[in-house]
Amino acid sequence: MPQCLARHRALLSFKLLCAGLTLATISISLMPSMSHTHPEPLDLLLLPTWLVPVEPAGVVLKNHALGIRDGRIALIAPREEIVHYSAKETLDLSGMLLTPGLVNAHGHAAMTLFRGLADDLPLMTWLREHIWPAEKKWVDEHFVRAGTDLAIAEQLQNGISCFSDMYFFPEIVSELVHKHGVRAQIAVTVFDGETPGSRGAEEALRKAVALFDDLKHHPRLSIAFGPHAPYSISDGNLESIRTLAAEMDAGIHMHVHETAYEVQEAIRTQRERPLARLARLQLLGPRFQAVHMTQVNDEDMALLVEHNCSVIHCPESNLKLASGFCPVERLWEAGVNVAIGTDGAASNNNLDLLGETRTAALLAKAVAGSATALDAHRALRMATLNGARALGLEDHTGSLEIGKFADMAAFDLSRLAQQPVYDPVSQLIYSGGRDCVRHVWVGGKQLLKDRQLVRMDEQRIIATAQEWGAKIGAKR
């Protein structure tokens, strides 16, 4: 090991062991040997004021540089140690915090066109009397294309580099993810009955398998199974999903224990809690993504821990629909991986994951009855690396580490509302907003530059959304 690399790793270990500082002069060098040779030029060299790798946890690096080559992170080092490196492009990010791109672990992208359609209603009324009829009337390939375009654009402007989508016409969504350069898990939605684009569960599963085969080598796309909820899919179809997911090593993404009513009805009609039923059917495991989980008792907790499941927390949607409170701190302390999602804009009503994370941090404190619950650094981890882990993407994204894809967001903390800055992560979570997002990269390619979409036509997307709004609104 080169002496300079060993020296900086030792310095990092010493400073982390002493005093437990989160913001400080922690020096870390993760780059290759710093000999006096001249390495191959970097494609891009970024010079932020603060850099938060997320892994190791709680670390803030000041006046460091991050270099990108071939779409991956090739260099993280103090600025004074990069003199032997050249770059095709260097970008000064003074006053900015560089983090992994945010990971929106649950949403329904195309439903952005239903934003504000049916507000202030309980979940089942909202679904049965408004959303499901609207979907039956309006959702087709054109709706999904326009709504997903709108959602991808909004998410990029909000610092989101990766998202999970659970909706219809997944082939359209995959086409748009490929075109626009973002990263995504597409959970193919499965119900027992007919849905837009599928005449039933069997056809939806065939489409999921075909899409998986087509995209299994895609660098930014993964396919998962998306059984809607325990109350909308039979044991037989769940067993088929279990078999296919095991054969394909694919994720299972499902609304579970979203409301107390859901759990009570399952106990009344099936004499077991929904999560216990899923365990009996052998669906639970490391690739199982339990969305919502507002109702968690000791038996549920034991199942989540035993099977190493992930929970995806959607606090604002749960609050708006009065669905309940996910016990985030209890889950975290038990060792459950907890990620965060916006849910769809029809029930949120935005795709602001940074705002969602702030709500999650505040709500966790109230639910746990402790001001120390879900501190700012853990909240950021929940919105980045935990999300990547839930989606099975932790080896590729979610943290700024050598060899991972360069999926990053730069947040401007130089403005009045963020002053003074003691801990940039606390400042981001508690006083920042999506208007702080300046740049976003996915796989080293810049998709948002100075808050402007690089590959997408914002005005065209707005005009198309307005056309859909006028059409849907006129027929209500």
mmCIF file of N, CA and C in Angstrom, residues 379-433:
data_model
loop_
_atom_site.group_PDB
_atom_site.id
_atom_site.type_symbol
_atom_site.label_atom_id
_atom_site.label_comp_id
_atom_site.label_asym_id
_atom_site.label_seq_id
_atom_site.Cartn_x
_atom_site.Cartn_y
_atom_site.Cartn_z
ATOM 1 N N ALA A 379 -31.041 10.243 8.227
ATOM 2 C CA ALA A 379 -32.115 10.582 7.288
ATOM 3 C C ALA A 379 -31.580 10.640 5.859
ATOM 4 N N LEU A 380 -30.407 11.257 5.673
ATOM 5 C CA LEU A 380 -29.817 11.300 4.337
ATOM 6 C C LEU A 380 -29.461 9.902 3.859
ATOM 7 N N ARG A 381 -28.964 9.074 4.762
ATOM 8 C CA ARG A 381 -28.638 7.687 4.389
ATOM 9 C C ARG A 381 -29.912 6.948 3.953
ATOM 10 N N MET A 382 -31.015 7.208 4.638
ATOM 11 C CA MET A 382 -32.283 6.579 4.278
ATOM 12 C C MET A 382 -32.698 6.972 2.863
ATOM 13 N N ALA A 383 -32.389 8.211 2.460
ATOM 14 C CA ALA A 383 -32.787 8.714 1.141
ATOM 15 C C ALA A 383 -31.768 8.398 0.052
ATOM 16 N N THR A 384 -30.691 7.710 0.395
ATOM 17 C CA THR A 384 -29.658 7.396 -0.593
ATOM 18 C C THR A 384 -29.294 5.911 -0.545
ATOM 19 N N LEU A 385 -28.356 5.541 0.323
ATOM 20 C CA LEU A 385 -27.847 4.172 0.335
ATOM 21 C C LEU A 385 -28.898 3.163 0.766
ATOM 22 N N ASN A 386 -29.734 3.509 1.754
ATOM 23 C CA ASN A 386 -30.786 2.577 2.158
ATOM 24 C C ASN A 386 -31.765 2.317 1.018
ATOM 25 N N GLY A 387 -32.067 3.367 0.254
ATOM 26 C CA GLY A 387 -32.946 3.189 -0.899
ATOM 27 C C GLY A 387 -32.321 2.286 -1.939
ATOM 28 N N ALA A 388 -31.038 2.508 -2.214
ATOM 29 C CA ALA A 388 -30.339 1.643 -3.175
ATOM 30 C C ALA A 388 -30.333 0.200 -2.695
ATOM 31 N N ARG A 389 -30.116 0.007 -1.390
ATOM 32 C CA ARG A 389 -30.100 -1.362 -0.839
ATOM 33 C C ARG A 389 -31.475 -2.007 -0.966
ATOM 34 N N ALA A 390 -32.524 -1.269 -0.696
ATOM 35 C CA ALA A 390 -33.878 -1.814 -0.820
ATOM 36 C C ALA A 390 -34.147 -2.294 -2.239
ATOM 37 N N LEU A 391 -33.636 -1.562 -3.222
ATOM 38 C CA LEU A 391 -33.871 -1.893 -4.629
ATOM 39 C C LEU A 391 -32.847 -2.878 -5.185
ATOM 40 N N GLY A 392 -31.927 -3.342 -4.343
ATOM 41 C CA GLY A 392 -30.901 -4.275 -4.803
ATOM 42 C C GLY A 392 -29.818 -3.622 -5.630
ATOM 43 N N LEU A 393 -29.620 -2.306 -5.449
ATOM 44 C CA LEU A 393 -28.674 -1.547 -6.268
ATOM 45 C C LEU A 393 -27.504 -0.996 -5.460
ATOM 46 N N GLU A 394 -27.305 -1.480 -4.235
ATOM 47 C CA GLU A 394 -26.292 -0.887 -3.363
ATOM 48 C C GLU A 394 -24.868 -1.061 -3.877
ATOM 49 N N ASP A 395 -24.619 -2.023 -4.759
ATOM 50 C CA ASP A 395 -23.281 -2.184 -5.325
ATOM 51 C C ASP A 395 -23.006 -1.183 -6.437
ATOM 52 N N HIS A 396 -24.043 -0.489 -6.886
ATOM 53 C CA HIS A 396 -23.912 0.410 -8.032
ATOM 54 C C HIS A 396 -24.115 1.880 -7.682
ATOM 55 N N THR A 397 -24.933 2.173 -6.692
ATOM 56 C CA THR A 397 -25.300 3.561 -6.422
ATOM 57 C C THR A 397 -25.663 3.705 -4.949
ATOM 58 N N GLY A 398 -25.982 4.940 -4.533
ATOM 59 C CA GLY A 398 -26.418 5.181 -3.165
ATOM 60 C C GLY A 398 -25.356 5.751 -2.251
ATOM 61 N N SER A 399 -24.089 5.682 -2.652
ATOM 62 C CA SER A 399 -22.996 6.274 -1.876
ATOM 63 C C SER A 399 -21.900 6.681 -2.844
ATOM 64 N N LEU A 400 -21.033 7.574 -2.387
ATOM 65 C CA LEU A 400 -19.914 8.025 -3.218
ATOM 66 C C LEU A 400 -18.692 7.221 -2.826
ATOM 67 N N GLU A 401 -18.459 6.153 -3.566
ATOM 68 C CA GLU A 401 -17.345 5.256 -3.307
ATOM 69 C C GLU A 401 -16.648 4.923 -4.617
ATOM 70 N N ILE A 402 -15.347 4.688 -4.545
ATOM 71 C CA ILE A 402 -14.571 4.360 -5.728
ATOM 72 C C ILE A 402 -15.167 3.134 -6.405
ATOM 73 N N GLY A 403 -15.375 3.244 -7.713
ATOM 74 C CA GLY A 403 -15.892 2.138 -8.499
ATOM 75 C C GLY A 403 -17.388 2.168 -8.701
ATOM 76 N N LYS A 404 -18.118 2.887 -7.864
ATOM 77 C CA LYS A 404 -19.562 2.980 -8.057
ATOM 78 C C LYS A 404 -19.878 3.968 -9.185
ATOM 79 N N PHE A 405 -21.070 3.821 -9.746
ATOM 80 C CA PHE A 405 -21.507 4.782 -10.752
ATOM 81 C C PHE A 405 -21.564 6.185 -10.140
ATOM 82 N N ALA A 406 -21.211 7.158 -10.942
ATOM 83 C CA ALA A 406 -21.190 8.549 -10.480
ATOM 84 C C ALA A 406 -22.601 9.128 -10.562
ATOM 85 N N ASP A 407 -23.455 8.688 -9.625
ATOM 86 C CA ASP A 407 -24.808 9.214 -9.464
ATOM 87 C C ASP A 407 -24.760 10.203 -8.308
ATOM 88 N N MET A 408 -24.937 11.488 -8.591
ATOM 89 C CA MET A 408 -24.659 12.519 -7.588
ATOM 90 C C MET A 408 -25.618 13.690 -7.730
ATOM 91 N N ALA A 409 -25.760 14.411 -6.634
ATOM 92 C CA ALA A 409 -26.517 15.669 -6.638
ATOM 93 C C ALA A 409 -25.707 16.724 -5.908
ATOM 94 N N ALA A 410 -25.715 17.943 -6.430
ATOM 95 C CA ALA A 410 -25.046 19.073 -5.790
ATOM 96 C C ALA A 410 -26.106 20.048 -5.292
ATOM 97 N N PHE A 411 -26.047 20.350 -3.976
ATOM 98 C CA PHE A 411 -27.016 21.227 -3.327
ATOM 99 C C PHE A 411 -26.336 22.547 -2.956
ATOM 100 N N ASP A 412 -26.946 23.652 -3.313
ATOM 101 C CA ASP A 412 -26.401 24.980 -3.043
ATOM 102 C C ASP A 412 -26.769 25.406 -1.619
ATOM 103 N N LEU A 413 -25.751 25.506 -0.755
ATOM 104 C CA LEU A 413 -25.974 25.941 0.627
ATOM 105 C C LEU A 413 -25.411 27.340 0.871
ATOM 106 N N SER A 414 -25.239 28.115 -0.191
ATOM 107 C CA SER A 414 -24.617 29.437 -0.057
ATOM 108 C C SER A 414 -25.634 30.555 0.152
ATOM 109 N N ARG A 415 -26.910 30.213 0.126
ATOM 110 C CA ARG A 415 -27.929 31.260 0.150
ATOM 111 C C ARG A 415 -28.300 31.653 1.581
ATOM 112 N N LEU A 416 -29.041 32.744 1.689
ATOM 113 C CA LEU A 416 -29.371 33.338 2.981
ATOM 114 C C LEU A 416 -30.014 32.335 3.937
ATOM 115 N N ALA A 417 -30.975 31.547 3.453
ATOM 116 C CA ALA A 417 -31.755 30.672 4.328
ATOM 117 C C ALA A 417 -30.949 29.510 4.893
ATOM 118 N N GLN A 418 -29.737 29.294 4.374
ATOM 119 C CA GLN A 418 -28.903 28.201 4.879
ATOM 120 C C GLN A 418 -27.716 28.693 5.712
ATOM 121 N N GLN A 419 -27.723 29.947 6.098
ATOM 122 C CA GLN A 419 -26.588 30.502 6.840
ATOM 123 C C GLN A 419 -26.867 30.589 8.330
ATOM 124 N N PRO A 420 -25.859 30.432 9.184
ATOM 125 C CA PRO A 420 -24.525 29.918 8.863
ATOM 126 C C PRO A 420 -24.543 28.396 8.791
ATOM 127 N N VAL A 421 -23.480 27.805 8.219
ATOM 128 C CA VAL A 421 -23.433 26.359 8.039
ATOM 129 C C VAL A 421 -22.468 25.754 9.050
ATOM 130 N N TYR A 422 -22.995 25.042 10.030
ATOM 131 C CA TYR A 422 -22.168 24.296 10.988
ATOM 132 C C TYR A 422 -22.018 22.848 10.523
ATOM 133 N N ASP A 423 -23.130 22.218 10.212
ATOM 134 C CA ASP A 423 -23.133 20.863 9.676
ATOM 135 C C ASP A 423 -23.951 20.900 8.390
ATOM 136 N N PRO A 424 -23.331 20.732 7.232
ATOM 137 C CA PRO A 424 -24.072 20.872 5.975
ATOM 138 C C PRO A 424 -25.175 19.838 5.809
ATOM 139 N N VAL A 425 -25.029 18.667 6.420
ATOM 140 C CA VAL A 425 -26.084 17.657 6.299
ATOM 141 C C VAL A 425 -27.318 18.085 7.090
ATOM 142 N N SER A 426 -27.118 18.564 8.309
ATOM 143 C CA SER A 426 -28.248 19.097 9.074
ATOM 144 C C SER A 426 -28.891 20.270 8.347
ATOM 145 N N GLN A 427 -28.056 21.106 7.757
ATOM 146 C CA GLN A 427 -28.587 22.266 7.034
ATOM 147 C C GLN A 427 -29.414 21.823 5.839
ATOM 148 N N LEU A 428 -28.948 20.788 5.148
ATOM 149 C CA LEU A 428 -29.681 20.280 3.994
ATOM 150 C C LEU A 428 -31.033 19.707 4.408
ATOM 151 N N ILE A 429 -31.035 18.876 5.448
ATOM 152 C CA ILE A 429 -32.260 18.189 5.849
ATOM 153 C C ILE A 429 -33.264 19.133 6.493
ATOM 154 N N TYR A 430 -32.800 20.015 7.366
ATOM 155 C CA TYR A 430 -33.725 20.803 8.177
ATOM 156 C C TYR A 430 -34.013 22.200 7.627
ATOM 157 N N SER A 431 -33.132 22.759 6.810
ATOM 158 C CA SER A 431 -33.426 24.097 6.280
ATOM 159 C C SER A 431 -33.266 24.191 4.772
ATOM 160 N N GLY A 432 -32.887 23.096 4.146
ATOM 161 C CA GLY A 432 -32.791 23.083 2.686
ATOM 162 C C GLY A 432 -34.129 22.735 2.056
ATOM 163 N N GLY A 433 -34.183 22.840 0.754
ATOM 164 C CA GLY A 433 -35.382 22.485 -0.002
ATOM 165 C C GLY A 433 -34.990 22.081 -1.399
#
